[in-house]
Amino acid sequence: MKPHRSLGFLLLILFSLLCGPPCAWMARSTAEAAPSLSVTLNQPSFKAGETLRVGLMAQNPGSVVMADFYLGILLPDGVTVFFFTSLSPLDGVVSRLDASPQTFKALLTNISIPQGMDATLNDVFVYIFSGKEPLGTFHVFTALAAPGSLSDGRSDPGDILTLDTKAFSFSATGPRLLQVSGNNQVVRPGEVLPDPLVVRLEDQFGNPIVGEPIRAAVIQGEGELLPPTSPTVSPMRVRAQAVASTASAPMTVLTDAEGRAAFQLRLGFTAGTVTVEVAAPNRPEVSPVEFLAIVGLIEPLAIAVEADGKLVVVDGVFGVVRVDPINGVSHTVSGTGIGRGPLFKSPRAIAVEADGQLVVVGGSCFFSLCSGQQVVRVDPRTGDRTILSDASTGHGPPFASTHGVAVEADGQLVVVDRARGAVVRVNPVTGDRTIVSDGSTGRGPPLVLPVAMGVEANGQLVVVDTALQAVVRVDPRTGNRTVVTGCTNFDLTTFQCTASRGGARPLETSCASATANKV
């Protein structure tokens, strides 16, 4: 059995990074007339304001070769990878070296490398460093792979036809303004953010710059900047006051002995986001930083509990929001502008895996027309999003309308598909989907409009069905269904409940209303 992991690609990249061009040549092929790719960089190190120019050289002394073409950058953390999927307009996806190869996206697929090709391409990718990039060593890599060889979620010897990498470093120079705390807070309309917006100004050696003016301004949304309530900038709590917000003027304060400056922000009553830009006006070479605050929750839909007791809420507008159960302070974990990867499509449910990773399900629906149904894994620290299973990721019956998710003891995911009236098991590594229970799998009352689910201590699955007004227990092995409480006999022709268990009244639902809700 082939491993469901990217070990082959990982080893080849690491091999090339450690050994350089000679090893990259060895990793390509033992054939004498194999195609080759080489990365070129305009310089080995960069600072803020400087321009990176990436070029490519391609040769094929042998016969015509069909291949998928990959171009990407390995970040200084040694794990995160950006794969280019388009150069004009610039676009790509974020993955990890230890992720499934299915998340590795090619720039070009099934292309023909002609015999005798000898080409040099300049400025394939051009980038100007702003100073906000992570410090350290980056690796640009390019590769040719056998067509479709990585799309099966496996990696085998011979999948990679050629691979080359080039390293460059990025280091800070001169003073810089750093965001310390206060970003991505969520409060109710009219409230003051519980945490101040705190920045630190430091020189090129990391020493604080004292007594420097720092200016904050609301550049998007409705909010009012307030002076800090204390001369210190240690974390503080401000009692929420539902007061009207007025048009905000920019505010300037001086950095303290630690090079820090703090601002309070009162949000308006309009739902949405507020963006505050903080800059050092007397130092134009220093890049400003931005803080995002959210007026919400706007559309809370589902909730889960993390290992430390924090609550994670799916909000239909903002994405994933973490809530402190003690003081109610909220911060957005992942959503528009927070975290990398594909954006959520109407998220509806959330679960927490054993390792703390978050899993979100959802997709766009308009009445009974649904699209983009997906299972997304979210890094609880960075907010980065990775597609785990959707129409193009993982094998098995496609989702129709995902509404609930839970995690089994062995790490398998179970998803409620409302439109299918089904419980679907999802492999957490490959994204493959298998039916656990539906109209043709398992015995017992069929699921009609399942919307949420959980896993009992003994591994049994429990599903909430809004049409049945029932809790249904599902055997995770056979798919058999038994009603715990609610309707036990639902007529799919008349859409009426004729018998119930647990004291619930038979449901009186018209066919039209049930059909309209089945999305």
mmCIF file with all atom_site columns, C-alpha atoms in Angstrom, residues 58 128 281 294:
data_model
loop_
_atom_site.group_PDB
_atom_site.id
_atom_site.type_symbol
_atom_site.label_atom_id
_atom_site.label_alt_id
_atom_site.label_comp_id
_atom_site.label_asym_id
_atom_site.label_entity_id
_atom_site.label_seq_id
_atom_site.pdbx_PDB_ins_code
_atom_site.Cartn_x
_atom_site.Cartn_y
_atom_site.Cartn_z
_atom_site.occupancy
_atom_site.B_iso_or_equiv
_atom_site.pdbx_formal_charge
_atom_site.auth_seq_id
_atom_site.auth_comp_id
_atom_site.auth_asym_id
_atom_site.auth_atom_id
_atom_site.pdbx_PDB_model_num
ATOM 1 C CA . ALA A 1 58  ? 14.531  24.768 -18.850 1.00 0.00 ? 58  ALA A CA 1
ATOM 2 C CA . ILE A 1 128 ? 9.114   43.961 -3.628  1.00 0.00 ? 128 ILE A CA 1
ATOM 3 C CA . PRO A 1 281 ? 4.672   59.845 10.960  1.00 0.00 ? 281 PRO A CA 1
ATOM 4 C CA . ILE A 1 294 ? -15.143 43.212 14.354  1.00 0.00 ? 294 ILE A CA 1
#
